[in-house]
């Protein structure tokens, strides 16, 4: 589904080139829920932005299904962003002047894809996420959790191959965090969505199938949840992070 191979990314500041990703390799299988953790500055957002086609990579490859992103021009990348990827932002970025339902339809409107089928899908997504009752309300009139569910529904409107989320639970208390994660789990279970989430929160990450820990621009360790329960997995994540701190 998603394959990242030996990815290098440097930022140029004046004459100085600063290497942030130093050979990252990872894969995300269809229907998997994967988190990326790591210290501040380890390159998590940079990795996500490379996969999102927002910034060019220095070397290495990113493949989405059979498509190698490096081989595409700007128009083709825009097409991938619109049709193959769904985004959930930290502050959800709902448009105040649009209703919940219109916000959910926004990626289809932008892509010129609105049809009876997408309108029907918007209503289906409202059902799945329990927001049918508020679909004609505006963002100012709904709760934080409802905004978040709207944002996840919007990310799913175009049947994306992959949902990308950067710190979607960043500013939230544990109840709202639980709600965000629950809607990702619903997306995964009911809609076979594949989710790639950056987080610094071991609680949020403990719901994932797999957690990739970055340090200094490389994958330091990957932990699989397997059959251990969520709480045990969170303990394992915390142990790993402590161990990384000691090294
Ligand atoms: N556009 C840019 N130009 C130059 N340097 C950048 C740019 N964006 C990020 N960096 C640098 O690259 C490094 C990695 O940044 P990145 O945002 O990927 O880290 P992160 O792991 O997401 O951190 P955080 O947990 O704080 O969000 C940092 O040292 C940052 O200062
Ligand atoms: Mg970041």
mmCIF file of C-alpha atoms and ligand atoms in Angstrom:
data_model
loop_
_atom_site.group_PDB
_atom_site.id
_atom_site.type_symbol
_atom_site.label_atom_id
_atom_site.label_comp_id
_atom_site.label_asym_id
_atom_site.label_seq_id
_atom_site.Cartn_x
_atom_site.Cartn_y
_atom_site.Cartn_z
ATOM 1 C CA UNK A 1 0.000 0.000 0.000
ATOM 2 C CA UNK A 2 2.502 2.650 1.198
ATOM 3 C CA UNK A 3 6.190 1.871 0.821
ATOM 4 C CA UNK A 4 8.902 4.311 1.857
ATOM 5 C CA UNK A 5 12.420 3.249 0.926
ATOM 6 C CA UNK A 6 15.664 4.819 2.050
ATOM 7 C CA UNK A 7 14.119 8.282 2.133
ATOM 8 C CA UNK A 8 16.477 11.226 2.555
ATOM 9 C CA UNK A 9 15.326 14.804 2.961
ATOM 10 C CA UNK A 10 17.482 17.870 3.511
ATOM 11 C CA UNK A 11 16.418 21.454 4.045
ATOM 12 C CA UNK A 12 18.549 24.207 2.587
ATOM 13 C CA UNK A 13 19.026 27.238 4.840
ATOM 14 C CA UNK A 14 21.230 29.753 3.072
ATOM 15 C CA UNK A 15 24.354 27.815 2.092
ATOM 16 C CA UNK A 16 23.881 25.183 4.747
ATOM 17 C CA UNK A 17 22.108 21.946 3.950
ATOM 18 C CA UNK A 18 20.565 20.239 6.948
ATOM 19 C CA UNK A 19 19.653 16.564 6.644
ATOM 20 C CA UNK A 20 16.453 15.769 8.545
ATOM 21 C CA UNK A 21 15.547 12.329 7.151
ATOM 22 C CA UNK A 22 18.592 10.103 6.814
ATOM 23 C CA UNK A 23 17.314 6.937 5.172
ATOM 24 C CA UNK A 24 13.820 6.159 6.443
ATOM 25 C CA UNK A 25 12.240 2.901 5.296
ATOM 26 C CA UNK A 26 8.798 1.681 6.288
ATOM 27 C CA UNK A 27 5.666 0.098 4.902
ATOM 28 C CA UNK A 28 1.994 0.446 5.752
ATOM 29 C CA UNK A 29 -0.304 -2.365 4.659
ATOM 30 C CA UNK A 30 -3.883 -1.907 3.459
ATOM 31 C CA UNK A 31 -6.246 -1.484 6.380
ATOM 32 C CA UNK A 32 -3.431 -0.948 8.868
ATOM 33 C CA UNK A 33 -3.483 1.768 11.531
ATOM 34 C CA UNK A 34 0.108 2.920 12.045
ATOM 35 C CA UNK A 35 1.528 5.635 14.301
ATOM 36 C CA UNK A 36 4.815 7.493 14.041
ATOM 37 C CA UNK A 37 6.351 8.676 17.294
ATOM 38 C CA UNK A 38 9.669 10.291 18.163
ATOM 39 C CA UNK A 39 11.183 13.319 19.875
ATOM 40 C CA UNK A 40 10.474 16.851 18.730
ATOM 41 C CA UNK A 41 12.602 17.599 15.685
ATOM 42 C CA UNK A 42 13.106 13.929 14.756
ATOM 43 C CA UNK A 43 11.456 14.484 11.370
ATOM 44 C CA UNK A 44 7.894 13.192 11.860
ATOM 45 C CA UNK A 45 6.117 16.103 10.172
ATOM 46 C CA UNK A 46 8.757 16.189 7.452
ATOM 47 C CA UNK A 47 8.101 12.505 6.724
ATOM 48 C CA UNK A 48 4.353 13.113 6.617
ATOM 49 C CA UNK A 49 4.781 16.119 4.310
ATOM 50 C CA UNK A 50 6.922 14.052 1.926
ATOM 51 C CA UNK A 51 4.255 11.319 1.812
ATOM 52 C CA UNK A 52 1.569 14.012 1.374
ATOM 53 C CA UNK A 53 3.391 15.266 -1.751
ATOM 54 C CA UNK A 54 3.716 18.690 -0.102
ATOM 55 C CA UNK A 55 7.509 18.837 -0.224
ATOM 56 C CA UNK A 56 9.973 17.185 -2.626
ATOM 57 C CA UNK A 57 12.255 14.457 -1.308
ATOM 58 C CA UNK A 58 16.060 14.553 -1.719
ATOM 59 C CA UNK A 59 16.454 10.862 -2.559
ATOM 60 C CA UNK A 60 14.822 7.512 -1.959
ATOM 61 C CA UNK A 61 11.349 6.472 -2.987
ATOM 62 C CA UNK A 62 7.745 6.727 -1.841
ATOM 63 C CA UNK A 63 5.266 4.391 -3.486
ATOM 64 C CA UNK A 64 1.519 4.537 -3.071
ATOM 65 C CA UNK A 65 0.197 1.260 -4.399
ATOM 66 C CA UNK A 66 2.101 0.891 -7.671
ATOM 67 C CA UNK A 67 2.686 4.616 -8.158
ATOM 68 C CA UNK A 68 6.149 6.035 -7.487
ATOM 69 C CA UNK A 69 5.544 9.613 -6.349
ATOM 70 C CA UNK A 70 8.947 10.781 -7.633
ATOM 71 C CA UNK A 71 7.908 10.007 -11.198
ATOM 72 C CA UNK A 72 4.949 12.413 -11.116
ATOM 73 C CA UNK A 73 4.664 16.059 -12.171
ATOM 74 C CA UNK A 74 2.857 18.785 -10.174
ATOM 75 C CA UNK A 75 -0.539 18.126 -11.747
ATOM 76 C CA UNK A 76 -0.338 14.410 -11.114
ATOM 77 C CA UNK A 77 0.711 15.027 -7.503
ATOM 78 C CA UNK A 78 -2.246 17.371 -7.016
ATOM 79 C CA UNK A 79 -4.471 14.625 -8.393
ATOM 80 C CA UNK A 80 -3.020 12.110 -5.894
ATOM 81 C CA UNK A 81 -3.549 14.582 -3.050
ATOM 82 C CA UNK A 82 -7.158 15.075 -4.073
ATOM 83 C CA UNK A 83 -8.178 11.543 -4.909
ATOM 84 C CA UNK A 84 -5.885 9.130 -3.092
ATOM 85 C CA UNK A 85 -5.118 10.867 0.200
ATOM 86 C CA UNK A 86 -7.271 12.133 3.039
ATOM 87 C CA UNK A 87 -5.963 14.626 5.574
ATOM 88 C CA UNK A 88 -6.875 15.254 9.185
ATOM 89 C CA UNK A 89 -5.239 18.355 10.617
ATOM 90 C CA UNK A 90 -4.471 19.136 14.228
ATOM 91 C CA UNK A 91 -7.062 21.911 14.451
ATOM 92 C CA UNK A 92 -9.427 20.172 11.993
ATOM 93 C CA UNK A 93 -9.646 23.218 9.659
ATOM 94 C CA UNK A 94 -13.387 23.216 9.117
ATOM 95 C CA UNK A 95 -14.719 26.179 7.149
ATOM 96 C CA UNK A 96 -17.004 28.314 9.330
ATOM 97 C CA UNK A 97 -19.293 29.369 6.482
ATOM 98 C CA UNK A 98 -20.136 25.798 5.461
ATOM 99 C CA UNK A 99 -22.403 23.305 7.225
ATOM 100 C CA UNK A 100 -21.101 19.987 8.534
ATOM 101 C CA UNK A 101 -22.363 18.242 5.403
ATOM 102 C CA UNK A 102 -20.835 20.859 3.093
ATOM 103 C CA UNK A 103 -17.519 20.606 4.949
ATOM 104 C CA UNK A 104 -17.543 16.839 4.455
ATOM 105 C CA UNK A 105 -18.196 17.347 0.735
ATOM 106 C CA UNK A 106 -15.455 19.965 0.376
ATOM 107 C CA UNK A 107 -12.719 17.697 -1.089
ATOM 108 C CA UNK A 108 -15.227 16.510 -3.701
ATOM 109 C CA UNK A 109 -16.214 20.086 -4.480
ATOM 110 C CA UNK A 110 -12.546 21.055 -4.895
ATOM 111 C CA UNK A 111 -11.898 18.018 -7.071
ATOM 112 C CA UNK A 112 -14.998 18.702 -9.173
ATOM 113 C CA UNK A 113 -16.339 15.298 -8.186
ATOM 114 C CA UNK A 114 -19.703 16.122 -6.624
ATOM 115 C CA UNK A 115 -22.385 13.745 -7.822
ATOM 116 C CA UNK A 116 -25.382 11.905 -6.403
ATOM 117 C CA UNK A 117 -22.930 9.196 -5.340
ATOM 118 C CA UNK A 118 -20.699 11.554 -3.329
ATOM 119 C CA UNK A 119 -23.741 13.207 -1.736
ATOM 120 C CA UNK A 120 -24.949 9.754 -0.769
ATOM 121 C CA UNK A 121 -21.519 8.911 0.631
ATOM 122 C CA UNK A 122 -21.535 12.109 2.697
ATOM 123 C CA UNK A 123 -24.826 11.005 4.263
ATOM 124 C CA UNK A 124 -23.438 7.500 4.848
ATOM 125 C CA UNK A 125 -20.363 8.937 6.558
ATOM 126 C CA UNK A 126 -22.609 11.073 8.766
ATOM 127 C CA UNK A 127 -24.379 7.856 9.795
ATOM 128 C CA UNK A 128 -21.128 5.996 10.476
ATOM 129 C CA UNK A 129 -19.797 8.812 12.651
ATOM 130 C CA UNK A 130 -23.085 9.600 14.390
ATOM 131 C CA UNK A 131 -23.382 13.163 13.106
ATOM 132 C CA UNK A 132 -26.500 12.872 10.921
ATOM 133 C CA UNK A 133 -28.447 14.936 13.438
ATOM 134 C CA UNK A 134 -26.100 17.898 13.128
ATOM 135 C CA UNK A 135 -25.261 17.784 9.444
ATOM 136 C CA UNK A 136 -26.984 21.095 8.683
ATOM 137 C CA UNK A 137 -25.325 22.932 11.562
ATOM 138 C CA UNK A 138 -22.286 25.195 11.232
ATOM 139 C CA UNK A 139 -18.930 24.532 12.977
ATOM 140 C CA UNK A 140 -19.600 27.300 15.532
ATOM 141 C CA UNK A 141 -22.715 25.397 16.646
ATOM 142 C CA UNK A 142 -21.166 21.966 17.318
ATOM 143 C CA UNK A 143 -18.885 20.451 19.961
ATOM 144 C CA UNK A 144 -15.158 19.720 19.657
ATOM 145 C CA UNK A 145 -15.777 15.994 19.310
ATOM 146 C CA UNK A 146 -18.378 16.593 16.596
ATOM 147 C CA UNK A 147 -15.926 18.842 14.731
ATOM 148 C CA UNK A 148 -13.342 16.125 14.891
ATOM 149 C CA UNK A 149 -15.746 13.468 13.580
ATOM 150 C CA UNK A 150 -16.678 15.852 10.782
ATOM 151 C CA UNK A 151 -12.981 16.247 9.947
ATOM 152 C CA UNK A 152 -12.464 12.477 9.809
ATOM 153 C CA UNK A 153 -15.595 12.049 7.649
ATOM 154 C CA UNK A 154 -14.252 14.737 5.307
ATOM 155 C CA UNK A 155 -10.919 12.915 5.031
ATOM 156 C CA UNK A 156 -12.830 9.836 3.869
ATOM 157 C CA UNK A 157 -15.192 11.388 1.306
ATOM 158 C CA UNK A 158 -13.117 10.562 -1.778
ATOM 159 C CA UNK A 159 -12.416 6.938 -0.742
ATOM 160 C CA UNK A 160 -8.755 7.709 -0.076
ATOM 161 C CA UNK A 161 -6.197 4.924 -0.197
ATOM 162 C CA UNK A 162 -4.533 6.471 2.813
ATOM 163 C CA UNK A 163 -5.459 8.881 5.606
ATOM 164 C CA UNK A 164 -2.626 11.056 6.887
ATOM 165 C CA UNK A 165 -2.911 12.779 10.253
ATOM 166 C CA UNK A 166 -0.337 14.995 11.988
ATOM 167 C CA UNK A 167 -0.959 15.192 15.748
ATOM 168 C CA UNK A 168 -4.758 14.928 15.353
ATOM 169 C CA UNK A 169 -5.078 14.662 19.131
ATOM 170 C CA UNK A 170 -2.470 17.332 19.865
ATOM 171 C CA UNK A 171 -4.595 19.789 21.829
ATOM 172 C CA UNK A 172 -7.249 17.417 23.121
ATOM 173 C CA UNK A 173 -8.079 16.042 26.563
ATOM 174 C CA UNK A 174 -8.190 12.277 27.003
ATOM 175 C CA UNK A 175 -11.939 12.011 26.336
ATOM 176 C CA UNK A 176 -11.683 13.849 23.009
ATOM 177 C CA UNK A 177 -8.519 11.909 22.185
ATOM 178 C CA UNK A 178 -10.501 8.723 22.688
ATOM 179 C CA UNK A 179 -13.181 10.097 20.318
ATOM 180 C CA UNK A 180 -10.635 10.875 17.579
ATOM 181 C CA UNK A 181 -9.073 7.454 17.878
ATOM 182 C CA UNK A 182 -12.476 5.801 17.933
ATOM 183 C CA UNK A 183 -13.408 7.444 14.651
ATOM 184 C CA UNK A 184 -10.145 6.227 13.096
ATOM 185 C CA UNK A 185 -10.936 2.726 14.349
ATOM 186 C CA UNK A 186 -14.418 3.011 12.814
ATOM 187 C CA UNK A 187 -12.892 4.194 9.546
ATOM 188 C CA UNK A 188 -10.554 1.215 9.608
ATOM 189 C CA UNK A 189 -13.150 -1.387 10.600
ATOM 190 C CA UNK A 190 -16.246 -0.163 8.735
ATOM 191 C CA UNK A 191 -14.575 1.407 5.691
ATOM 192 C CA UNK A 192 -11.259 -0.489 5.446
ATOM 193 C CA UNK A 193 -9.353 2.784 5.650
ATOM 194 C CA UNK A 194 -5.578 2.792 6.042
ATOM 195 C CA UNK A 195 -4.316 5.328 8.573
ATOM 196 C CA UNK A 196 -0.890 6.854 9.135
ATOM 197 C CA UNK A 197 -0.818 9.112 12.192
ATOM 198 C CA UNK A 198 1.950 11.207 13.704
ATOM 199 C CA UNK A 199 1.585 11.557 17.462
ATOM 200 C CA UNK A 200 3.671 12.199 20.550
ATOM 201 C CA UNK A 201 0.926 10.687 22.715
ATOM 202 C CA UNK A 202 1.588 7.085 23.795
ATOM 203 C CA UNK A 203 -2.082 6.729 24.750
ATOM 204 C CA UNK A 204 -3.233 7.553 21.216
ATOM 205 C CA UNK A 205 -0.480 5.390 19.702
ATOM 206 C CA UNK A 206 -1.425 2.397 21.863
ATOM 207 C CA UNK A 207 -4.609 1.942 19.799
ATOM 208 C CA UNK A 208 -2.562 1.376 16.622
ATOM 209 C CA UNK A 209 -1.527 -1.920 15.061
ATOM 210 C CA UNK A 210 2.063 -0.788 14.768
ATOM 211 C CA UNK A 211 4.162 2.114 16.013
ATOM 212 C CA UNK A 212 7.264 3.361 14.211
ATOM 213 C CA UNK A 213 9.636 5.354 16.412
ATOM 214 C CA UNK A 214 11.874 7.883 14.678
ATOM 215 C CA UNK A 215 15.044 9.300 16.152
ATOM 216 C CA UNK A 216 17.522 11.623 14.448
ATOM 217 C CA UNK A 217 15.959 11.033 11.044
ATOM 218 C CA UNK A 218 15.985 7.229 11.008
ATOM 219 C CA UNK A 219 13.608 4.521 12.208
ATOM 220 C CA UNK A 220 14.931 3.668 15.651
ATOM 221 C CA UNK A 221 12.477 0.847 16.342
ATOM 222 C CA UNK A 222 9.125 -0.568 15.219
ATOM 223 C CA UNK A 223 6.732 -2.082 17.748
ATOM 224 C CA UNK A 224 3.880 -4.403 16.784
ATOM 225 C CA UNK A 225 0.841 -4.595 19.005
ATOM 226 C CA UNK A 226 0.104 -8.196 18.015
ATOM 227 C CA UNK A 227 -2.239 -9.781 20.525
ATOM 228 C CA UNK A 228 -1.229 -7.835 23.641
ATOM 229 C CA UNK A 229 -3.914 -5.543 25.023
ATOM 230 C CA UNK A 230 -3.895 -1.775 24.620
ATOM 231 C CA UNK A 231 -2.628 -1.045 28.134
ATOM 232 C CA UNK A 232 0.234 -3.521 27.856
ATOM 233 C CA UNK A 233 1.148 -2.051 24.475
ATOM 234 C CA UNK A 234 1.198 1.451 25.953
ATOM 235 C CA UNK A 235 3.589 0.197 28.659
ATOM 236 C CA UNK A 236 5.838 -1.250 25.953
ATOM 237 C CA UNK A 237 5.803 2.080 24.111
ATOM 238 C CA UNK A 238 6.674 4.003 27.274
ATOM 239 C CA UNK A 239 9.498 1.547 28.036
ATOM 240 C CA UNK A 240 10.877 1.975 24.520
ATOM 241 C CA UNK A 241 10.761 5.774 24.786
ATOM 242 C CA UNK A 242 12.562 5.666 28.151
ATOM 243 C CA UNK A 243 15.182 3.337 26.679
ATOM 244 C CA UNK A 244 15.702 5.719 23.763
ATOM 245 C CA UNK A 245 16.180 8.567 26.230
ATOM 246 C CA UNK A 246 18.907 6.637 28.060
ATOM 247 C CA UNK A 247 20.873 5.835 24.887
HETATM 248 N N1 LIG B 1 10.911 24.214 6.065
HETATM 249 C C1 LIG B 1 11.970 23.941 6.832
HETATM 250 N N2 LIG B 1 13.183 24.514 6.576
HETATM 251 C C2 LIG B 1 14.262 24.234 7.330
HETATM 252 N N3 LIG B 1 14.248 23.378 8.375
HETATM 253 C C3 LIG B 1 13.095 22.771 8.687
HETATM 254 C C4 LIG B 1 11.890 23.038 7.949
HETATM 255 N N4 LIG B 1 10.893 22.305 8.490
HETATM 256 C C5 LIG B 1 11.431 21.633 9.526
HETATM 257 N N5 LIG B 1 12.758 21.911 9.650
HETATM 258 C C6 LIG B 1 13.664 21.327 10.649
HETATM 259 O O1 LIG B 1 13.694 19.920 10.463
HETATM 260 C C7 LIG B 1 13.719 19.233 11.720
HETATM 261 C C8 LIG B 1 12.550 18.244 11.773
HETATM 262 O O2 LIG B 1 11.337 18.976 11.796
HETATM 263 P P1 LIG B 1 9.921 18.255 11.853
HETATM 264 O O3 LIG B 1 8.898 19.308 11.831
HETATM 265 O O4 LIG B 1 9.860 17.197 10.822
HETATM 266 O O5 LIG B 1 10.011 17.566 13.308
HETATM 267 P P2 LIG B 1 8.890 16.802 14.143
HETATM 268 O O6 LIG B 1 9.456 15.445 14.443
HETATM 269 O O7 LIG B 1 7.589 16.854 13.445
HETATM 270 O O8 LIG B 1 8.861 17.658 15.483
HETATM 271 P P3 LIG B 1 7.614 18.043 16.453
HETATM 272 O O9 LIG B 1 7.392 16.835 17.319
HETATM 273 O O10 LIG B 1 8.146 19.193 17.242
HETATM 274 O O11 LIG B 1 6.435 18.408 15.603
HETATM 275 C C9 LIG B 1 13.670 20.301 12.790
HETATM 276 O O12 LIG B 1 14.974 20.481 13.287
HETATM 277 C C10 LIG B 1 13.174 21.525 12.070
HETATM 278 O O13 LIG B 1 13.708 22.704 12.628
HETATM 279 MG MG1 LIG B 2 5.701 17.788 13.869
#
